[in-house]
mmCIF file of C-alpha atoms in Angstrom:
data_model
loop_
_atom_site.group_PDB
_atom_site.id
_atom_site.type_symbol
_atom_site.label_atom_id
_atom_site.label_comp_id
_atom_site.label_asym_id
_atom_site.label_seq_id
_atom_site.Cartn_x
_atom_site.Cartn_y
_atom_site.Cartn_z
ATOM 1 C CA MET X 1 -204.553 -20.960 -41.175
ATOM 2 C CA LEU X 2 -202.511 -17.817 -40.651
ATOM 3 C CA ASN X 3 -204.375 -14.663 -41.578
ATOM 4 C CA LYS X 4 -201.759 -12.339 -43.062
ATOM 5 C CA SER X 5 -203.991 -9.271 -43.333
ATOM 6 C CA GLN X 6 -207.298 -7.861 -42.230
ATOM 7 C CA SER X 7 -209.796 -6.144 -44.496
ATOM 8 C CA ILE X 8 -211.331 -2.885 -43.298
ATOM 9 C CA SER X 9 -214.077 -0.657 -44.631
ATOM 10 C CA VAL X 10 -214.258 3.023 -43.823
ATOM 11 C CA ARG X 11 -216.390 5.992 -44.838
ATOM 12 C CA LEU X 12 -214.398 9.150 -45.471
ATOM 13 C CA SER X 13 -215.431 12.719 -46.016
ATOM 14 C CA ALA X 14 -214.571 14.136 -49.430
ATOM 15 C CA GLU X 15 -211.796 16.155 -47.810
ATOM 16 C CA ASP X 16 -210.267 13.095 -46.064
ATOM 17 C CA TYR X 17 -210.555 11.006 -49.242
ATOM 18 C CA ASP X 18 -208.811 13.746 -51.230
ATOM 19 C CA TYR X 19 -206.065 13.883 -48.585
ATOM 20 C CA LEU X 20 -205.650 10.099 -48.679
ATOM 21 C CA MET X 21 -205.409 10.002 -52.457
ATOM 22 C CA HIS X 22 -202.718 12.700 -52.479
ATOM 23 C CA ILE X 23 -200.342 10.662 -50.318
ATOM 24 C CA GLU X 24 -197.363 9.858 -52.514
ATOM 25 C CA GLN X 25 -194.996 8.279 -49.991
ATOM 26 C CA ASN X 26 -192.994 5.201 -51.029
ATOM 27 C CA GLY X 27 -194.886 4.757 -54.294
ATOM 28 C CA ALA X 28 -198.281 4.202 -52.652
ATOM 29 C CA VAL X 29 -200.846 4.065 -55.467
ATOM 30 C CA THR X 30 -203.887 2.100 -54.320
ATOM 31 C CA GLN X 31 -206.131 3.041 -51.422
ATOM 32 C CA SER X 32 -204.790 0.076 -49.440
ATOM 33 C CA GLU X 33 -201.176 1.085 -50.039
ATOM 34 C CA LYS X 34 -201.953 4.640 -48.985
ATOM 35 C CA VAL X 35 -203.627 3.497 -45.739
ATOM 36 C CA ARG X 36 -200.656 1.209 -45.002
ATOM 37 C CA GLU X 37 -198.321 4.130 -45.666
ATOM 38 C CA LEU X 38 -200.317 6.336 -43.263
ATOM 39 C CA ILE X 39 -199.975 3.654 -40.593
ATOM 40 C CA ARG X 40 -196.236 3.330 -41.259
ATOM 41 C CA MET X 41 -195.783 7.113 -41.077
ATOM 42 C CA THR X 42 -197.734 7.258 -37.810
ATOM 43 C CA ARG X 43 -195.645 4.466 -36.304
ATOM 44 C CA GLU X 44 -192.481 6.334 -37.229
ATOM 45 C CA GLN X 45 -193.797 9.579 -35.780
ATOM 46 C CA ILE X 46 -195.096 8.102 -32.524
ATOM 47 C CA GLY X 47 -192.321 5.575 -32.201
ATOM 48 C CA THR X 48 -192.537 2.293 -30.447
ATOM 49 C CA GLN X 49 -193.835 3.007 -26.983
ATOM 50 C CA SER X 50 -193.830 -0.439 -25.458
ATOM 51 C CA PHE X 51 -192.245 -3.841 -25.779
ATOM 52 C CA THR X 52 -195.650 -5.357 -26.596
ATOM 53 C CA ARG X 53 -196.218 -2.966 -29.460
ATOM 54 C CA ALA X 54 -192.664 -3.467 -30.722
ATOM 55 C CA TYR X 55 -193.082 -7.243 -30.504
ATOM 56 C CA LEU X 56 -196.283 -7.089 -32.553
ATOM 57 C CA CYS X 57 -194.568 -4.950 -35.202
ATOM 58 C CA ALA X 58 -191.616 -7.335 -35.377
ATOM 59 C CA SER X 59 -193.943 -10.344 -35.489
ATOM 60 C CA ASP X 60 -195.795 -8.790 -38.420
ATOM 61 C CA ALA X 61 -192.518 -8.532 -40.325
ATOM 62 C CA VAL X 62 -191.599 -12.168 -39.651
ATOM 63 C CA ALA X 63 -195.132 -13.615 -40.072
ATOM 64 C CA PRO X 64 -194.893 -14.420 -43.807
ATOM 65 C CA TYR X 65 -191.663 -16.362 -43.242
ATOM 66 C CA ARG X 66 -193.093 -18.152 -40.220
ATOM 67 C CA ALA X 67 -196.102 -19.148 -42.355
ATOM 68 C CA LEU X 68 -193.787 -20.496 -45.065
ATOM 69 C CA SER X 69 -191.844 -22.512 -42.510
ATOM 70 C CA LYS X 70 -195.045 -24.090 -41.188
ATOM 71 C CA ASP X 71 -196.865 -24.667 -44.495
ATOM 72 C CA ILE X 72 -195.464 -28.159 -44.945
ATOM 73 C CA PRO X 73 -195.415 -29.949 -41.560
ATOM 74 C CA ASP X 74 -192.872 -32.545 -42.750
ATOM 75 C CA THR X 75 -190.272 -29.832 -43.315
ATOM 76 C CA ARG X 76 -190.650 -28.037 -39.986
ATOM 77 C CA SER X 77 -187.474 -27.093 -38.178
ATOM 78 C CA ASP X 78 -186.974 -26.449 -34.475
ATOM 79 C CA ILE X 79 -183.932 -24.373 -35.445
ATOM 80 C CA VAL X 80 -185.893 -22.146 -37.841
ATOM 81 C CA ASP X 81 -188.735 -21.760 -35.321
ATOM 82 C CA GLY X 82 -186.277 -20.780 -32.582
ATOM 83 C CA ILE X 83 -184.458 -18.259 -34.741
ATOM 84 C CA LEU X 84 -187.685 -16.668 -36.015
ATOM 85 C CA ASP X 85 -188.831 -16.290 -32.398
ATOM 86 C CA PHE X 86 -185.446 -14.761 -31.569
ATOM 87 C CA ILE X 87 -185.797 -12.269 -34.430
ATOM 88 C CA ASP X 88 -189.223 -11.201 -33.101
ATOM 89 C CA GLU X 89 -187.969 -10.770 -29.545
ATOM 90 C CA ALA X 90 -184.626 -9.172 -30.432
ATOM 91 C CA ALA X 91 -186.195 -6.676 -32.839
ATOM 92 C CA ALA X 92 -188.814 -5.791 -30.230
ATOM 93 C CA ALA X 93 -186.093 -5.302 -27.609
ATOM 94 C CA VAL X 94 -184.186 -2.947 -29.912
ATOM 95 C CA GLN X 95 -187.311 -0.974 -30.829
ATOM 96 C CA ALA X 96 -188.580 -0.724 -27.248
ATOM 97 C CA THR X 97 -185.281 0.412 -25.739
ATOM 98 C CA GLU X 98 -185.159 4.121 -25.091
ATOM 99 C CA LYS X 99 -182.673 5.885 -27.361
ATOM 100 C CA ASN X 100 -180.480 7.726 -24.873
ATOM 101 C CA ASP X 101 -176.981 7.532 -23.394
ATOM 102 C CA GLN X 102 -177.948 4.298 -21.585
ATOM 103 C CA PHE X 103 -179.115 2.590 -24.801
ATOM 104 C CA VAL X 104 -176.382 -0.060 -24.989
ATOM 105 C CA SER X 105 -176.638 -0.947 -21.312
ATOM 106 C CA GLN X 106 -180.444 -1.155 -21.390
ATOM 107 C CA LEU X 107 -180.471 -3.074 -24.676
ATOM 108 C CA GLU X 108 -177.967 -5.591 -23.353
ATOM 109 C CA GLN X 109 -180.171 -6.060 -20.300
ATOM 110 C CA ARG X 110 -183.159 -6.784 -22.569
ATOM 111 C CA LEU X 111 -181.197 -9.044 -24.920
ATOM 112 C CA LEU X 112 -179.566 -11.289 -22.313
ATOM 113 C CA PRO X 113 -182.726 -13.311 -21.548
ATOM 114 C CA VAL X 114 -183.646 -13.351 -25.249
ATOM 115 C CA SER X 115 -180.199 -14.742 -26.109
ATOM 116 C CA GLU X 116 -180.355 -17.256 -23.275
ATOM 117 C CA ASN X 117 -183.729 -18.446 -24.552
ATOM 118 C CA LEU X 118 -182.296 -18.828 -28.064
ATOM 119 C CA LEU X 119 -179.432 -20.978 -26.780
ATOM 120 C CA ALA X 120 -181.830 -23.063 -24.682
ATOM 121 C CA ARG X 121 -183.905 -23.724 -27.794
ATOM 122 C CA LEU X 122 -181.077 -24.314 -30.273
ATOM 123 C CA LEU X 123 -178.580 -26.384 -28.302
ATOM 124 C CA PRO X 124 -180.910 -29.377 -27.874
ATOM 125 C CA SER X 125 -181.630 -29.313 -31.618
ATOM 126 C CA PHE X 126 -177.912 -29.432 -32.371
ATOM 127 C CA LEU X 127 -176.711 -31.718 -29.601
ATOM 128 C CA GLN X 128 -179.697 -34.085 -29.389
ATOM 129 C CA SER X 129 -180.765 -33.969 -33.016
ATOM 130 C CA GLN X 130 -182.406 -37.399 -32.861
ATOM 131 C CA THR X 131 -185.224 -35.851 -30.787
ATOM 132 C CA ALA X 132 -185.431 -32.585 -32.752
ATOM 133 C CA GLN X 133 -187.588 -31.797 -35.744
ATOM 134 C CA LEU X 134 -185.151 -30.743 -38.454
ATOM 135 C CA ALA X 135 -185.491 -30.087 -42.180
ATOM 136 C CA ASN X 136 -181.842 -31.096 -42.821
ATOM 137 C CA ALA X 137 -180.988 -33.559 -40.076
ATOM 138 C CA GLU X 138 -178.086 -34.963 -42.111
ATOM 139 C CA ASN X 139 -176.222 -31.640 -41.840
ATOM 140 C CA ILE X 140 -176.449 -31.427 -38.065
ATOM 141 C CA THR X 141 -173.780 -33.980 -37.062
ATOM 142 C CA PRO X 142 -170.719 -31.975 -38.225
ATOM 143 C CA ARG X 143 -172.136 -28.798 -36.691
ATOM 144 C CA ALA X 144 -172.916 -30.603 -33.447
ATOM 145 C CA GLU X 145 -169.269 -31.697 -33.235
ATOM 146 C CA ARG X 146 -168.081 -28.107 -33.738
ATOM 147 C CA ILE X 147 -170.482 -26.883 -31.047
ATOM 148 C CA ARG X 148 -169.306 -29.586 -28.612
ATOM 149 C CA HIS X 149 -165.728 -28.500 -29.333
ATOM 150 C CA LEU X 150 -166.599 -24.835 -28.649
ATOM 151 C CA ILE X 151 -168.303 -25.769 -25.381
ATOM 152 C CA ALA X 152 -165.293 -27.856 -24.337
ATOM 153 C CA GLN X 153 -162.987 -24.914 -25.086
ATOM 154 C CA LEU X 154 -165.133 -22.640 -22.936
ATOM 155 C CA GLN X 155 -164.973 -25.112 -20.063
ATOM 156 C CA THR X 156 -161.183 -25.420 -20.234
ATOM 157 C CA PRO X 157 -159.506 -22.959 -17.852
ATOM 158 C CA ILE X 158 -157.219 -20.447 -19.497
ATOM 159 C CA ARG X 159 -153.676 -20.834 -18.193
ATOM 160 C CA LYS X 160 -151.789 -17.704 -17.285
ATOM 161 C CA GLU X 161 -148.106 -17.966 -18.012
#
């Protein structure tokens, strides 16, 4: 069972409680919403300092969708699982890359292995669908043919005239 949230209990001074209750960011009304908003504001202020932290943040965003995709085992999809993992890793790479004049170069460096991993996970699902777990296996055959065609085009040398 995937635990989507954790419950916490905290004792606050009257001053801290008053401060918490006066937070009016993003429509926060309840104590829980206000604490979540404080955490969000702190994350924005501090920024993502490491790939691990960025990955955890990205995973939190994708977790409800991952849970939905795994709720009914008969409808699992290797393609959906692979893409959700890619979203986690790609978002973490973007967040963890230092925002400077080398951003694009550094981000590309981080995304190359993530992209390679995505292809390694998806291609077998498309091209060997009989061994893959797919929610819509009947739709794979036409796509597999298009992918085979794309691969063949990439393997054909370009003639210079």
